[in-house]
């Protein structure tokens, strides 16, 4: 069984640019959540996708957007990058949100984004 | 609003010592889930345990044990006979039992196990 994968591993961008991060969910999982983890802090919830629809959002501005595809993989897009966007971005998938089994989120290795 | 507090920022122990990581949470929900995750230097969050708010039984898994006390809103994690491989940052997290079930994390406790 393949776990959650993310690409790229590392990324360096400059302020004002746009970035797209990708995530493949674990086999059988239909829900994907994205988290931002700044250095030395706990992860912060960005948003969640379930069956290709956004299913909740944390306290992040609209320049953070996402997509989920029919195969349940997902993208996180960040426009107009700011220096404070530098962080580890973690993707997590969970099984069967609609079936009552979707309580545990399994995380990928993350994408470390540096904004200069 | 939900909140998780891990008051211990960093703990250093010598191998084979027992160590307890504290977690205190706040929520208005009557039904919720609590989690512990381990984050080694590689960065990936590794799931350790999930406990629902109705189940206050303590749990033991090998050298790991968890003490959930609803009366004090605490969910503490003990590692018995610590090993160098236990060195990591440990996060306690809380989620709703319905809806999006987003995780609210504490700020983490960095555990260093010295040989």
Short mmCIF file of C-alpha atoms in Angstrom, two decimals:
data_model
loop_
_atom_site.label_atom_id
_atom_site.label_comp_id
_atom_site.label_asym_id
_atom_site.label_seq_id
_atom_site.Cartn_x
_atom_site.Cartn_y
_atom_site.Cartn_z
CA UNK A 1 0.00 0.00 0.00
CA UNK A 2 1.47 3.36 -1.08
CA UNK A 3 1.44 6.10 1.51
CA UNK A 4 0.87 9.81 0.99
CA UNK A 5 3.36 11.34 -1.41
CA UNK A 6 4.14 15.00 -2.05
CA UNK A 7 6.10 16.89 -4.67
CA UNK A 8 8.36 18.67 -4.89
CA UNK A 9 10.44 18.06 -1.77
CA UNK A 10 11.92 21.52 -1.69
CA UNK A 11 11.09 24.71 -3.53
CA UNK A 12 12.58 28.19 -3.59
CA UNK A 13 10.51 31.10 -4.86
CA UNK A 14 10.69 34.87 -4.73
CA UNK A 15 8.15 37.20 -3.22
CA UNK A 16 5.16 37.82 -5.49
CA UNK A 17 5.50 34.57 -7.41
CA UNK A 18 2.96 31.76 -7.52
CA UNK A 19 3.54 28.14 -6.49
CA UNK A 20 1.74 24.81 -6.89
CA UNK A 21 2.32 21.91 -4.52
CA UNK A 22 1.08 18.40 -5.24
CA UNK A 23 -0.15 15.54 -3.12
CA UNK A 24 -1.18 11.96 -3.88
CA UNK A 25 -3.41 10.46 -1.25
CA UNK A 26 -2.98 7.03 0.25
CA UNK A 27 -4.80 4.27 -1.62
CA UNK A 28 -8.48 4.12 -0.63
CA UNK A 29 -8.51 7.59 0.94
CA UNK A 30 -10.96 10.14 -0.44
CA UNK A 31 -10.22 13.13 1.79
CA UNK A 32 -7.17 15.36 1.63
CA UNK A 33 -6.21 18.10 4.08
CA UNK A 34 -3.41 20.64 3.80
CA UNK A 35 -1.46 22.12 6.70
CA UNK A 36 1.20 24.81 6.99
CA UNK A 37 3.95 24.32 9.54
CA UNK A 38 6.18 27.29 10.26
CA UNK A 39 9.55 26.61 11.83
CA UNK A 40 9.26 25.59 15.47
CA UNK A 41 5.46 25.52 15.47
CA UNK A 42 2.69 22.98 15.16
CA UNK A 43 0.92 22.53 11.83
CA UNK A 44 -1.95 24.90 11.03
CA UNK A 45 -4.98 23.72 9.04
CA UNK A 46 -5.34 25.39 5.64
CA UNK A 47 -8.26 23.53 4.05
CA UNK A 48 -9.71 20.13 3.30
CA UNK A 49 -11.06 18.54 0.13
CA UNK A 50 -13.60 15.75 -0.02
CA UNK A 51 -14.86 14.38 -3.32
CA UNK A 52 -13.36 17.30 -5.23
CA UNK A 53 -15.12 19.96 -3.12
CA UNK A 54 -13.62 22.18 -0.44
CA UNK A 55 -14.90 20.87 2.88
CA UNK A 56 -13.71 23.46 5.34
CA UNK A 57 -11.04 26.11 5.57
CA UNK A 58 -8.79 27.47 8.28
CA UNK A 59 -7.72 31.05 8.82
CA UNK A 60 -5.85 31.52 5.54
CA UNK A 61 -6.42 34.21 2.90
CA UNK A 62 -8.00 33.47 -0.51
CA UNK A 63 -4.61 33.50 -2.21
CA UNK A 64 -4.31 29.99 -0.79
CA UNK A 65 -6.45 27.79 -3.02
CA UNK A 66 -6.70 24.15 -3.87
CA UNK A 67 -8.05 21.43 -6.07
CA UNK A 68 -8.87 17.78 -5.71
CA UNK A 69 -8.97 15.50 -8.73
CA UNK A 70 -11.16 12.45 -9.44
CA UNK A 71 -8.34 10.16 -8.31
CA UNK A 72 -8.34 12.08 -4.98
CA UNK A 73 -4.91 13.63 -5.54
CA UNK A 74 -4.75 17.30 -4.69
CA UNK A 75 -2.96 20.56 -5.38
CA UNK A 76 -2.29 23.55 -3.15
CA UNK A 77 -1.79 26.84 -4.97
CA UNK A 78 -0.42 29.96 -3.35
CA UNK A 79 -0.50 33.25 -5.24
CA UNK A 80 1.42 36.45 -4.54
CA UNK A 81 3.91 34.73 -2.26
CA UNK A 82 4.99 36.55 0.88
CA UNK A 83 8.07 35.98 3.02
CA UNK A 84 5.86 34.57 5.81
CA UNK A 85 4.69 31.80 3.48
CA UNK A 86 8.05 30.11 4.01
CA UNK A 87 7.13 26.88 5.77
CA UNK A 88 6.75 23.13 5.51
CA UNK A 89 3.50 22.30 3.73
CA UNK A 90 2.02 19.00 4.78
CA UNK A 91 -0.65 17.03 3.02
CA UNK A 92 -2.70 14.44 4.88
CA UNK A 93 -5.22 11.92 3.61
CA UNK A 94 -7.89 10.09 5.50
CA UNK A 95 -10.18 7.24 4.61
CA UNK A 96 -13.90 7.32 4.04
CA UNK A 97 -14.94 10.69 5.42
CA UNK A 98 -18.45 9.84 4.39
CA UNK A 99 -18.39 6.38 5.91
CA UNK A 100 -17.50 7.32 9.46
CA UNK A 101 -13.99 5.91 9.22
CA UNK A 102 -12.27 9.17 8.35
CA UNK A 103 -10.95 10.11 11.74
CA UNK A 104 -7.23 9.53 11.35
CA UNK A 105 -5.14 11.63 9.01
CA UNK A 106 -1.97 10.17 7.54
CA UNK A 107 0.67 12.65 6.50
CA UNK A 108 3.07 12.89 3.62
CA UNK A 109 6.71 13.96 3.93
CA UNK A 110 5.91 17.59 3.16
CA UNK A 111 7.19 20.25 0.77
CA UNK A 112 9.56 22.82 2.22
CA UNK A 113 8.89 26.18 0.60
CA UNK A 114 11.35 29.03 0.94
CA UNK A 115 10.29 32.50 -0.19
CA UNK A 116 13.11 34.98 -0.75
CA UNK B 1 -12.68 27.22 19.62
CA UNK B 2 -10.35 24.32 20.17
CA UNK B 3 -6.93 24.64 21.74
CA UNK B 4 -4.10 22.26 22.58
CA UNK B 5 -1.32 23.16 24.98
CA UNK B 6 1.98 21.35 25.27
CA UNK B 7 3.77 23.25 27.97
CA UNK B 8 7.03 21.34 27.68
CA UNK B 9 9.00 22.87 24.83
CA UNK B 10 12.00 20.55 25.10
CA UNK B 11 12.89 17.55 27.22
CA UNK B 12 16.28 15.87 27.41
CA UNK B 13 16.72 12.43 28.97
CA UNK B 14 19.34 9.74 29.03
CA UNK B 15 18.64 6.46 27.28
CA UNK B 16 16.52 3.99 29.31
CA UNK B 17 14.88 6.74 31.34
CA UNK B 18 11.09 6.99 31.31
CA UNK B 19 9.62 10.25 30.03
CA UNK B 20 6.11 11.72 30.03
CA UNK B 21 4.93 14.31 27.54
CA UNK B 22 2.04 16.44 28.72
CA UNK B 23 -0.95 17.56 26.68
CA UNK B 24 -3.88 19.68 27.85
CA UNK B 25 -6.76 20.54 25.55
CA UNK B 26 -9.80 22.80 25.41
CA UNK B 27 -12.98 22.16 23.44
CA UNK B 28 -16.70 22.85 23.72
CA UNK B 29 -17.55 19.68 21.84
CA UNK B 30 -18.84 16.71 23.80
CA UNK B 31 -17.51 14.30 21.21
CA UNK B 32 -14.00 14.69 19.86
CA UNK B 33 -10.84 12.84 19.02
CA UNK B 34 -7.33 13.15 20.41
CA UNK B 35 -4.13 12.17 18.64
CA UNK B 36 -0.40 11.94 19.11
CA UNK B 37 1.97 12.29 16.18
CA UNK B 38 5.76 11.95 16.03
CA UNK B 39 7.84 14.17 13.75
CA UNK B 40 11.40 12.93 13.25
CA UNK B 41 14.01 15.21 11.63
CA UNK B 42 12.87 14.05 8.18
CA UNK B 43 9.70 16.09 8.72
CA UNK B 44 6.96 13.55 8.11
CA UNK B 45 4.30 13.35 10.81
CA UNK B 46 3.90 9.76 11.95
CA UNK B 47 0.57 8.77 13.50
CA UNK B 48 0.91 7.10 16.91
CA UNK B 49 -2.54 6.89 18.46
CA UNK B 50 -6.14 8.09 18.21
CA UNK B 51 -8.50 8.18 21.17
CA UNK B 52 -12.16 9.20 21.16
CA UNK B 53 -13.68 11.21 23.96
CA UNK B 54 -15.87 8.34 25.13
CA UNK B 55 -12.99 5.99 25.75
CA UNK B 56 -10.99 6.85 28.86
CA UNK B 57 -9.18 3.57 29.07
CA UNK B 58 -5.44 3.90 29.19
CA UNK B 59 -3.62 2.28 26.33
CA UNK B 60 -0.25 0.59 26.11
CA UNK B 61 1.61 -0.27 22.93
CA UNK B 62 5.04 -1.67 23.56
CA UNK B 63 7.09 1.02 25.28
CA UNK B 64 4.39 3.65 24.66
CA UNK B 65 1.43 4.33 26.91
CA UNK B 66 -1.24 7.01 26.98
CA UNK B 67 -3.22 8.37 29.91
CA UNK B 68 -6.48 10.11 28.95
CA UNK B 69 -8.27 11.97 31.74
CA UNK B 70 -11.38 13.80 30.63
CA UNK B 71 -11.85 15.39 34.06
CA UNK B 72 -8.60 17.31 33.68
CA UNK B 73 -8.72 17.58 29.85
CA UNK B 74 -5.36 15.88 29.58
CA UNK B 75 -3.96 13.25 27.25
CA UNK B 76 -0.42 12.45 28.37
CA UNK B 77 2.06 10.22 26.60
CA UNK B 78 4.71 8.14 28.35
CA UNK B 79 7.70 6.45 26.77
CA UNK B 80 9.19 3.73 28.95
CA UNK B 81 12.90 2.91 28.70
CA UNK B 82 13.53 5.61 26.11
CA UNK B 83 15.85 4.98 23.19
CA UNK B 84 17.87 7.29 20.96
CA UNK B 85 15.46 6.54 18.10
CA UNK B 86 12.69 8.16 20.14
CA UNK B 87 14.33 11.55 19.61
CA UNK B 88 11.83 13.65 17.69
CA UNK B 89 9.20 16.34 18.10
CA UNK B 90 5.94 14.99 19.44
CA UNK B 91 2.62 16.69 18.73
CA UNK B 92 -0.68 16.29 20.49
CA UNK B 93 -3.74 17.14 18.36
CA UNK B 94 -7.51 17.45 18.72
CA UNK B 95 -10.24 17.14 16.12
CA UNK B 96 -14.00 17.48 15.93
CA UNK B 97 -15.94 14.25 15.63
CA UNK B 98 -18.12 15.57 12.80
CA UNK B 99 -17.72 17.86 9.83
CA UNK B 100 -14.29 18.53 8.45
CA UNK B 101 -12.45 17.00 11.43
CA UNK B 102 -9.54 19.39 11.01
CA UNK B 103 -6.68 18.78 13.42
CA UNK B 104 -5.74 21.45 15.95
CA UNK B 105 -2.15 20.86 17.00
CA UNK B 106 -0.19 21.86 20.04
CA UNK B 107 3.17 23.54 19.60
CA UNK B 108 5.02 20.28 20.10
CA UNK B 109 7.57 18.91 22.56
CA UNK B 110 11.08 18.20 21.34
CA UNK B 111 12.44 15.06 22.98
CA UNK B 112 16.16 14.43 22.94
CA UNK B 113 17.35 11.04 24.15
CA UNK B 114 21.05 11.00 24.88
CA UNK B 115 23.00 7.73 24.63
#
